Every structure is written in C-alpha cells, then in structure tokens.
DNA sequence: TATTGTTATACTCTATAACTATA
DNA sequence: TATAGTTATAGAGTATAACAATA
C-alpha cells in the first residue's frame, strides 16, 4: 500500500496559539472542500451537471407538492435572481415545471417533472455511492459521533446567524 | 429571546434509512455552508475581497520563502489557470510579487509583499473574530471533540482521494 | 519528451439593483 | 405600500485545452 503524500492545504496556516474556534472552522472547511471537490467532479463527469443544480433538484425531490421560488432561494442560501437562472436552465431541460398558484398569482410553484425525478434519482444514487466509498473504512462509531456533534454545531451556528439579522 | 425559525435546508432531503455516510456528509456541508456564507459576506463587506483570494494570501503568510504557482494550485485544490488569474489580480494590487527562480526559469516563486502581509493580517484578525463570535457559547469540550474527529475524517478522506488517482 | 506556467475560451454561479405584476 | 419573482448587469471563479518556455 502506498502512503499518500501529505499535501499542505488551507489548514496549514495554523499555529498552536490560534483560537480553538478557528481551528475547528479550518478543519471543517478542509474536510468539506475535499469531499465537495469529488462530488463536483463526479456530477460534471457523469451527468454534465453542477452542485447547485443537484441541490436544487434535491430540494424538490422530497416535496411532491413543489416549492416556491423564494423557498428555494432560502434553502439554497442564495439570492432570488440566481434561483430564477437555475430554474430556467432546469426547465429548458424538462426537469422541472413551474405552475402559477391560482390563489396568488405572484407565486410560482416549482415541481420535478417525472423525467426530472428519474434523472435526479440516478444522480442521487451515484452521489450516495461516491460518499459511501469515500467514507468506507471510517469507524461507524466515529461517524455517529460526528453526526451528533455536527447537529449541535449546526443548531448553534444557525441560531447565531439568524439572531444577527 | 427569540427562537430562530427553523429553515429547511439541503439536509432536509434525508430520511431515516439513508446511509450514515451520506447523513454525515450532508450535515458537514450544511455546517460549512452557513459559516462560509458569513465569511464570504464579511470579506466582501469589510475588505472588498473574496474567499479564494483570502485563501491564496493565507497560504503565503506562513511561508516567507514563497510558494510556486503549482504548489498554490495544489493547496487550493483548483487548476493552474485559476491560480494565474488570482495571482495577476493580487499582484496588480501590490499584495504579492513573483520572482523567477534563478535555478529553473520555468518556476515562479510567489511571496507576500510587506503591504500584502499587513493587509492579510488585518483580514485574518477580522476573520478569526467572526468565527470566534459564531462559535461563542458552544462547549469547549464539544469543539475539542469535533477537532479530533474531523482530523480523523480528513486523514481518511484525503487518503482515499489520493489513492484513487 | 516532460514539466511549469500562461493564455484563450466558455460557462456557471453570484450579488446588487431596478423592474413588473400582484396583493 | 408590501411582496413575489424577473431581468439586467457586472464580476469572480472554474475547468478545459492549446500553447510557450524551459528542463
């Protein structure tokens, strides 16, 4: 077995006296960046798509009745104009449709088409496979602990972010 | 105190029977996205800069002798052309300089200028402040555990990624 | 021939702000 | 007036591939 070369990365800038919070953040980002790069490459290579589009479709997959543009914007943490752009691209590919709400005609309800659902399910299966492969061999107990601790982190940080608005 | 509204996000798509690995990944990404959004906004608002540029400078800050373009590309996990573009922007702002290596004239050694170092240090201090504020109140012991566990995750994933190449 | 880095290209994502339509 | 969404704009980041210079 070959020992992987240790490539210094963004975390390398740390010294011992930095704040614990900063160390945690840089380590978190380093982990995410590595995995995310793999996912982006896989989506591009195997499906000719991008992470934001995959994310858009995944939001819709569990909500058969569809979502509004504004809800999508909030969930994806991007501004409204972007959602319009991504939605236009996905609509032109036939993966989603937009129905005006009969009660309030300012609102569009966005849903997956059947083709969109099939397409998304294939991507999601591949995505899950990449992740399972990447993490294969990491102790279940460690994964479980991380899931627990990250839940706490997420809740904490979200509360902070929303409090400052 | 107001209870933050729970906004469903990318993690919402999960159901109980999904793989643990996938749950871990989506939670990791959700945490990173929230913090990263804050950092991006802060860098844009207070310094008119971006995360990739900040990352570029931070790579150089701990390496007084400088780095090659290729090393920067590797550490930032982006392809070479991008590094050239970011370097050109930072050079035009006087934050870095590029010296050709006398031994091998294909190589450029990129270093922070004094102005670049001062500029970076101010940004880094603000950055650390944002992170410390965001995580303030999260148990030290939980932070320490996360740092430990994420070290294991990072090592594992990096080994996997490098093995597949 | 291989390596280092640049250039050219095309595309996606992003925020901001002005705008339209509806409530 | 306020809200939902679109459009227009401008800019940044990204990958790919062809390229030049050097080893």
Short mmCIF file of C-alpha atoms (C1' of nucleotides) in Angstrom, two decimals:
data_model
loop_
_atom_site.label_atom_id
_atom_site.label_comp_id
_atom_site.label_asym_id
_atom_site.label_seq_id
_atom_site.Cartn_x
_atom_site.Cartn_y
_atom_site.Cartn_z
CA UNK A 1 0.00 0.00 0.00
CA UNK A 2 1.22 3.44 -0.84
CA UNK A 3 1.22 6.08 1.84
CA UNK A 4 -0.48 9.17 0.47
CA UNK A 5 1.72 12.20 0.22
CA UNK A 6 0.62 14.81 2.68
CA UNK A 7 -0.23 17.90 0.67
CA UNK A 8 -0.36 21.01 2.83
CA UNK A 9 -3.66 22.80 2.44
CA UNK A 10 -5.66 25.70 3.84
CA UNK A 11 -5.32 24.30 7.33
CA UNK A 12 -1.56 24.56 7.16
CA UNK A 13 -1.64 28.17 8.22
CA UNK A 14 -2.49 27.27 11.81
CA UNK A 15 -0.19 27.61 14.77
CA UNK A 16 -0.74 26.28 18.26
CA UNK A 17 -1.93 29.51 19.80
CA UNK A 18 -4.81 30.11 17.43
CA UNK A 19 -8.28 30.02 18.86
CA UNK A 20 -9.91 26.65 19.11
CA UNK A 21 -12.89 28.01 17.18
CA UNK A 22 -10.69 28.96 14.27
CA UNK A 23 -9.00 25.57 14.26
CA UNK A 24 -12.38 23.89 14.22
CA UNK A 25 -13.57 26.05 11.32
CA UNK A 26 -10.49 25.48 9.18
CA UNK A 27 -10.63 21.76 9.76
CA UNK A 28 -14.32 21.66 8.94
CA UNK A 29 -13.72 23.57 5.73
CA UNK A 30 -10.80 21.36 4.76
CA UNK A 31 -12.94 18.23 5.07
CA UNK A 32 -15.81 19.74 3.16
CA UNK A 33 -13.59 21.03 0.38
CA UNK A 34 -12.07 17.64 -0.29
CA UNK A 35 -15.39 15.85 -0.44
CA UNK A 36 -17.11 18.63 -2.33
CA UNK A 37 -14.42 18.64 -5.00
CA UNK A 38 -15.02 14.94 -5.54
CA UNK A 39 -18.76 15.45 -5.76
CA UNK A 40 -18.45 18.36 -8.19
CA UNK A 41 -16.15 16.38 -10.42
CA UNK A 42 -18.43 13.37 -10.36
CA UNK A 43 -21.52 15.40 -11.20
CA UNK A 44 -19.73 17.10 -14.08
CA UNK A 45 -18.11 13.93 -15.39
CA UNK A 46 -21.05 11.55 -15.17
CA UNK A 47 -24.04 13.82 -15.51
CA UNK A 48 -22.82 17.07 -17.02
CA UNK A 49 -24.32 19.00 -14.14
CA UNK A 50 -23.31 21.09 -11.14
CA UNK A 51 -23.71 21.03 -7.39
CA UNK A 52 -26.17 23.95 -7.25
CA UNK A 53 -28.40 22.25 -9.82
CA UNK A 54 -28.20 18.96 -7.99
CA UNK A 55 -29.04 20.77 -4.78
CA UNK A 56 -32.00 22.48 -6.46
CA UNK A 57 -33.40 19.16 -7.67
CA UNK A 58 -32.81 17.51 -4.32
CA UNK A 59 -34.84 20.19 -2.58
CA UNK A 60 -37.75 19.33 -4.82
CA UNK A 61 -37.42 15.57 -4.65
CA UNK A 62 -38.86 15.30 -1.14
CA UNK A 63 -41.63 17.84 -1.69
CA UNK A 64 -44.04 16.43 -4.26
CA UNK A 65 -46.30 19.47 -4.00
CA UNK A 66 -43.41 21.68 -5.00
CA UNK A 67 -41.76 24.76 -3.57
CA UNK A 68 -41.92 28.46 -4.27
CA UNK A 69 -39.01 30.29 -5.80
CA UNK A 70 -38.48 32.16 -2.54
CA UNK A 71 -38.39 28.95 -0.53
CA UNK A 72 -35.77 27.54 -2.86
CA UNK A 73 -33.75 30.71 -2.53
CA UNK A 74 -33.82 30.46 1.26
CA UNK A 75 -32.95 26.78 1.40
CA UNK A 76 -30.10 27.12 -1.04
CA UNK A 77 -28.81 30.24 0.71
CA UNK A 78 -28.54 32.26 -2.48
CA UNK A 79 -30.38 35.35 -3.68
CA UNK A 80 -33.51 35.28 -5.76
CA UNK A 81 -32.06 36.12 -9.15
CA UNK A 82 -29.84 33.06 -9.06
CA UNK A 83 -32.73 30.74 -8.44
CA UNK A 84 -34.52 32.17 -11.44
CA UNK A 85 -31.46 31.44 -13.58
CA UNK A 86 -31.00 27.88 -12.39
CA UNK A 87 -34.72 27.20 -12.66
CA UNK A 88 -34.74 28.48 -16.24
CA UNK A 89 -31.93 26.09 -17.16
CA UNK A 90 -33.60 23.10 -15.50
CA UNK A 91 -36.95 23.95 -17.04
CA UNK A 92 -35.43 24.11 -20.51
CA UNK A 93 -34.05 20.62 -19.91
CA UNK A 94 -37.51 19.45 -18.92
CA UNK A 95 -36.51 18.50 -15.38
CA UNK A 96 -38.87 20.86 -13.55
CA UNK A 97 -42.05 22.73 -14.26
CA UNK A 98 -43.49 25.94 -12.85
CA UNK A 99 -47.18 26.34 -12.13
CA UNK A 100 -48.62 29.68 -11.11
CA UNK A 101 -50.55 29.46 -7.84
CA UNK A 102 -54.24 30.05 -8.63
CA UNK A 103 -54.83 31.80 -5.28
CA UNK A 104 -51.93 34.27 -5.51
CA UNK A 105 -50.66 34.88 -8.97
CA UNK A 106 -47.36 36.30 -7.80
CA UNK A 107 -46.34 32.83 -6.70
CA UNK A 108 -44.88 30.03 -8.78
CA UNK A 109 -44.91 26.51 -7.53
CA UNK A 110 -41.90 24.60 -8.81
CA UNK A 111 -42.01 20.81 -9.06
CA UNK A 112 -39.97 17.99 -10.51
CA UNK A 113 -41.35 16.53 -13.71
CA UNK A 114 -41.35 12.75 -14.00
CA UNK A 115 -38.25 13.00 -16.14
CA UNK A 116 -36.70 15.25 -13.56
CA UNK A 117 -37.43 12.80 -10.80
CA UNK A 118 -35.93 9.91 -12.73
CA UNK A 119 -32.91 11.98 -13.58
CA UNK A 120 -32.42 13.17 -10.03
CA UNK A 121 -32.77 9.69 -8.57
CA UNK A 122 -29.97 8.42 -10.79
CA UNK A 123 -27.73 11.27 -9.75
CA UNK A 124 -28.59 10.84 -6.09
CA UNK A 125 -27.73 7.15 -6.22
CA UNK A 126 -24.35 7.91 -7.77
CA UNK A 127 -23.77 10.68 -5.26
CA UNK A 128 -24.52 8.40 -2.37
CA UNK A 129 -22.17 5.83 -3.82
CA UNK A 130 -19.30 8.29 -4.03
CA UNK A 131 -19.81 9.35 -0.42
CA UNK A 132 -20.15 5.82 0.89
CA UNK A 133 -16.95 4.89 -0.94
CA UNK A 134 -15.07 7.90 0.37
CA UNK A 135 -16.03 7.20 3.96
CA UNK A 136 -15.80 3.42 3.76
CA UNK A 137 -13.49 2.20 6.50
CA UNK A 138 -14.10 5.08 8.85
CA UNK A 139 -15.44 3.65 12.12
CA UNK A 140 -19.23 3.68 12.39
CA UNK A 141 -18.94 4.97 15.93
CA UNK A 142 -16.84 7.90 14.79
CA UNK A 143 -19.31 8.71 12.06
CA UNK A 144 -22.13 8.56 14.58
CA UNK A 145 -20.31 10.87 16.99
CA UNK A 146 -19.60 13.33 14.21
CA UNK A 147 -23.23 13.35 13.15
CA UNK A 148 -24.24 14.10 16.73
CA UNK A 149 -21.69 16.81 17.30
CA UNK A 150 -22.32 18.46 13.95
CA UNK A 151 -26.01 18.62 14.78
CA UNK A 152 -25.10 20.70 17.80
CA UNK A 153 -22.77 22.87 15.81
CA UNK A 154 -25.31 23.46 13.09
CA UNK A 155 -28.04 24.40 15.53
CA UNK A 156 -25.72 26.74 17.37
CA UNK A 157 -24.42 28.49 14.31
CA UNK A 158 -27.81 28.83 12.66
CA UNK A 159 -29.17 30.44 15.81
CA UNK A 160 -26.27 32.89 15.81
CA UNK A 161 -26.67 33.77 12.18
CA UNK A 162 -30.38 34.31 12.45
CA UNK A 163 -30.01 36.30 15.67
CA UNK A 164 -27.74 38.83 13.99
CA UNK A 165 -30.24 39.68 11.28
CA UNK B 1 -35.04 35.80 23.40
CA UNK B 2 -36.39 34.84 20.05
CA UNK B 3 -36.26 31.27 18.95
CA UNK B 4 -34.79 31.11 15.46
CA UNK B 5 -37.16 29.87 12.83
CA UNK B 6 -36.03 26.54 11.50
CA UNK B 7 -35.45 26.98 7.79
CA UNK B 8 -35.27 23.64 5.98
CA UNK B 9 -32.06 23.34 4.03
CA UNK B 10 -30.07 20.87 1.96
CA UNK B 11 -30.14 18.40 4.79
CA UNK B 12 -33.91 18.24 4.72
CA UNK B 13 -33.90 15.66 1.97
CA UNK B 14 -32.76 12.91 4.31
CA UNK B 15 -34.84 10.02 5.52
CA UNK B 16 -34.00 7.57 8.26
CA UNK B 17 -32.86 4.75 6.04
CA UNK B 18 -30.19 6.70 4.21
CA UNK B 19 -26.63 5.69 4.73
CA UNK B 20 -24.86 7.06 7.73
CA UNK B 21 -22.07 8.27 5.47
CA UNK B 22 -24.49 10.35 3.43
CA UNK B 23 -26.04 11.83 6.55
CA UNK B 24 -22.63 12.77 7.81
CA UNK B 25 -21.72 14.42 4.52
CA UNK B 26 -24.89 16.46 4.25
CA UNK B 27 -24.57 17.66 7.82
CA UNK B 28 -20.96 18.56 7.31
CA UNK B 29 -21.82 20.52 4.19
CA UNK B 30 -24.71 22.29 5.91
CA UNK B 31 -22.44 23.49 8.72
CA UNK B 32 -19.76 24.62 6.32
CA UNK B 33 -22.20 26.44 4.07
CA UNK B 34 -23.62 28.51 6.89
CA UNK B 35 -20.24 29.60 8.21
CA UNK B 36 -18.76 30.08 4.77
CA UNK B 37 -21.61 32.34 3.74
CA UNK B 38 -20.89 34.54 6.74
CA UNK B 39 -17.18 34.64 5.95
CA UNK B 40 -17.75 35.48 2.29
CA UNK B 41 -20.10 38.28 3.19
CA UNK B 42 -17.68 39.66 5.75
CA UNK B 43 -14.74 39.60 3.35
CA UNK B 44 -16.78 41.33 0.66
CA UNK B 45 -18.33 43.88 3.00
CA UNK B 46 -15.28 44.85 5.03
CA UNK B 47 -12.41 44.22 2.64
CA UNK B 48 -13.87 44.05 -0.85
CA UNK B 49 -12.30 40.66 -1.39
CA UNK B 50 -13.24 37.03 -1.80
CA UNK B 51 -12.60 33.72 -0.10
CA UNK B 52 -10.29 32.34 -2.81
CA UNK B 53 -8.13 35.47 -2.61
CA UNK B 54 -8.06 35.32 1.16
CA UNK B 55 -7.10 31.67 0.94
CA UNK B 56 -4.36 32.47 -1.55
CA UNK B 57 -2.86 35.08 0.76
CA UNK B 58 -3.16 32.84 3.79
CA UNK B 59 -1.18 30.14 2.04
CA UNK B 60 1.66 32.59 1.58
CA UNK B 61 1.52 34.12 5.03
CA UNK B 62 3.19 31.17 6.73
CA UNK B 63 5.76 30.58 4.02
CA UNK B 64 8.11 33.56 3.93
CA UNK B 65 10.23 32.00 1.20
CA UNK B 66 7.17 31.83 -1.01
CA UNK B 67 5.44 29.12 -2.99
CA UNK B 68 5.36 28.06 -6.62
CA UNK B 69 2.27 28.53 -8.71
CA UNK B 70 1.85 24.77 -8.85
CA UNK B 71 2.04 24.43 -5.09
CA UNK B 72 -0.63 27.07 -4.70
CA UNK B 73 -2.79 25.28 -7.23
CA UNK B 74 -2.46 22.03 -5.30
CA UNK B 75 -3.13 23.56 -1.90
CA UNK B 76 -6.15 25.49 -3.11
CA UNK B 77 -7.47 22.47 -4.98
CA UNK B 78 -8.05 24.39 -8.21
CA UNK B 79 -6.48 24.10 -11.62
CA UNK B 80 -3.45 26.10 -12.72
CA UNK B 81 -5.15 28.66 -14.90
CA UNK B 82 -7.21 29.92 -12.00
CA UNK B 83 -4.18 30.48 -9.84
CA UNK B 84 -2.63 32.57 -12.60
CA UNK B 85 -5.76 34.71 -12.70
CA UNK B 86 -5.97 35.27 -8.96
CA UNK B 87 -2.23 35.92 -8.76
CA UNK B 88 -2.49 38.54 -11.50
CA UNK B 89 -5.22 40.36 -9.58
CA UNK B 90 -3.30 40.28 -6.29
CA UNK B 91 -0.09 41.37 -7.99
CA UNK B 92 -1.81 44.34 -9.59
CA UNK B 93 -2.98 45.33 -6.10
CA UNK B 94 0.59 45.09 -4.86
CA UNK B 95 -0.15 42.35 -2.35
CA UNK B 96 2.19 39.72 -3.79
CA UNK B 97 5.22 39.59 -6.02
CA UNK B 98 6.56 36.91 -8.34
CA UNK B 99 10.26 36.20 -8.64
CA UNK B 100 11.56 33.81 -11.29
CA UNK B 101 13.69 31.05 -9.77
CA UNK B 102 17.30 31.54 -10.92
CA UNK B 103 17.95 27.76 -10.98
CA UNK B 104 14.93 26.79 -13.05
CA UNK B 105 13.44 29.55 -15.06
CA UNK B 106 10.15 27.79 -15.58
CA UNK B 107 9.37 28.39 -11.90
CA UNK B 108 7.94 31.48 -10.25
CA UNK B 109 8.26 31.95 -6.53
CA UNK B 110 5.28 33.86 -5.20
CA UNK B 111 5.57 35.81 -1.95
CA UNK B 112 3.60 38.33 0.06
CA UNK B 113 4.85 41.89 -0.18
CA UNK B 114 5.02 43.84 3.05
CA UNK B 115 1.81 45.58 2.10
CA UNK B 116 0.29 42.18 1.34
CA UNK B 117 1.29 40.86 4.72
CA UNK B 118 -0.18 43.83 6.56
CA UNK B 119 -3.35 43.59 4.52
CA UNK B 120 -3.68 39.88 5.10
CA UNK B 121 -3.09 40.17 8.84
CA UNK B 122 -5.93 42.63 9.18
CA UNK B 123 -8.26 40.35 7.25
CA UNK B 124 -7.18 37.33 9.22
CA UNK B 125 -7.86 39.08 12.52
CA UNK B 126 -11.36 40.02 11.38
CA UNK B 127 -11.93 36.51 10.06
CA UNK B 128 -10.91 35.00 13.36
CA UNK B 129 -13.23 37.39 15.15
CA UNK B 130 -16.22 36.35 13.05
CA UNK B 131 -15.54 32.69 13.70
CA UNK B 132 -14.98 33.13 17.42
CA UNK B 133 -18.24 35.06 17.64
CA UNK B 134 -20.15 32.49 15.64
CA UNK B 135 -18.96 29.62 17.82
CA UNK B 136 -19.05 31.51 21.12
CA UNK B 137 -21.14 29.55 23.58
CA UNK B 138 -20.52 26.16 22.05
CA UNK B 139 -18.95 23.94 24.71
CA UNK B 140 -15.18 23.82 24.59
CA UNK B 141 -15.30 20.08 25.06
CA UNK B 142 -17.57 19.69 22.06
CA UNK B 143 -15.29 21.84 19.97
CA UNK B 144 -12.31 19.77 21.04
CA UNK B 145 -14.09 16.53 20.20
CA UNK B 146 -15.05 17.85 16.79
CA UNK B 147 -11.49 18.92 16.08
CA UNK B 148 -10.30 15.43 16.98
CA UNK B 149 -12.90 13.59 14.97
CA UNK B 150 -12.54 15.86 11.96
CA UNK B 151 -8.81 15.20 11.96
CA UNK B 152 -9.60 11.53 11.53
CA UNK B 153 -12.13 12.22 8.83
CA UNK B 154 -9.78 14.47 6.94
CA UNK B 155 -6.96 11.99 7.02
CA UNK B 156 -9.22 9.19 5.92
CA UNK B 157 -10.78 11.07 3.04
CA UNK B 158 -7.51 12.51 1.80
CA UNK B 159 -6.01 9.04 1.71
CA UNK B 160 -9.00 7.81 -0.29
CA UNK B 161 -8.86 10.64 -2.75
CA UNK B 162 -5.16 10.30 -3.32
CA UNK B 163 -5.42 6.53 -3.61
CA UNK B 164 -7.87 6.76 -6.48
CA UNK B 165 -5.60 8.87 -8.60
"C1'" DT C 1 9.76 14.31 -24.05
"C1'" DA C 2 8.22 16.06 -19.70
"C1'" DT C 3 7.30 19.91 -16.74
"C1'" DT C 4 5.92 24.66 -15.41
"C1'" DG C 5 3.15 28.05 -16.09
"C1'" DT C 6 0.17 31.17 -19.20
"C1'" DT C 7 -3.43 32.22 -22.38
"C1'" DA C 8 -7.87 31.75 -24.52
"C1'" DT C 9 -12.39 30.28 -24.15
"C1'" DA C 10 -16.72 29.33 -22.44
"C1'" DC C 11 -19.73 28.61 -18.78
"C1'" DT C 12 -21.69 28.82 -14.14
"C1'" DC C 13 -22.59 30.98 -10.14
"C1'" DT C 14 -23.08 35.07 -7.50
"C1'" DA C 15 -24.80 39.68 -5.60
"C1'" DT C 16 -26.97 44.00 -6.46
"C1'" DA C 17 -30.38 46.86 -8.03
"C1'" DA C 18 -34.07 48.22 -10.93
"C1'" DC C 19 -38.23 46.49 -12.55
"C1'" DT C 20 -43.09 44.18 -13.25
"C1'" DA C 21 -47.07 42.14 -11.58
"C1'" DT C 22 -49.92 41.16 -7.95
"C1'" DA C 23 -51.70 41.61 -3.30
"C1'" DT D 1 -47.20 50.05 0.28
"C1'" DA D 2 -45.50 45.46 0.54
"C1'" DT D 3 -44.43 41.07 -1.54
"C1'" DA D 4 -43.00 37.51 -5.21
"C1'" DG D 5 -40.40 36.96 -8.73
"C1'" DT D 6 -37.73 38.50 -13.01
"C1'" DT D 7 -34.38 40.96 -15.61
"C1'" DA D 8 -30.13 43.34 -16.39
"C1'" DT D 9 -25.59 43.94 -15.18
"C1'" DA D 10 -21.12 43.09 -13.80
"C1'" DG D 11 -17.75 40.36 -11.80
"C1'" DA D 12 -15.48 36.23 -9.96
"C1'" DG D 13 -14.32 31.51 -10.09
"C1'" DT D 14 -13.92 27.33 -12.57
"C1'" DA D 15 -12.37 23.64 -16.00
"C1'" DT D 16 -10.50 22.53 -20.36
"C1'" DA D 17 -7.33 22.67 -23.84
"C1'" DA D 18 -3.88 24.70 -26.62
"C1'" DC D 19 0.35 26.99 -26.10
"C1'" DA D 20 5.30 28.81 -24.95
"C1'" DA D 21 9.39 28.36 -22.46
"C1'" DT D 22 12.47 25.65 -20.12
"C1'" DA D 23 14.46 21.38 -18.44
#
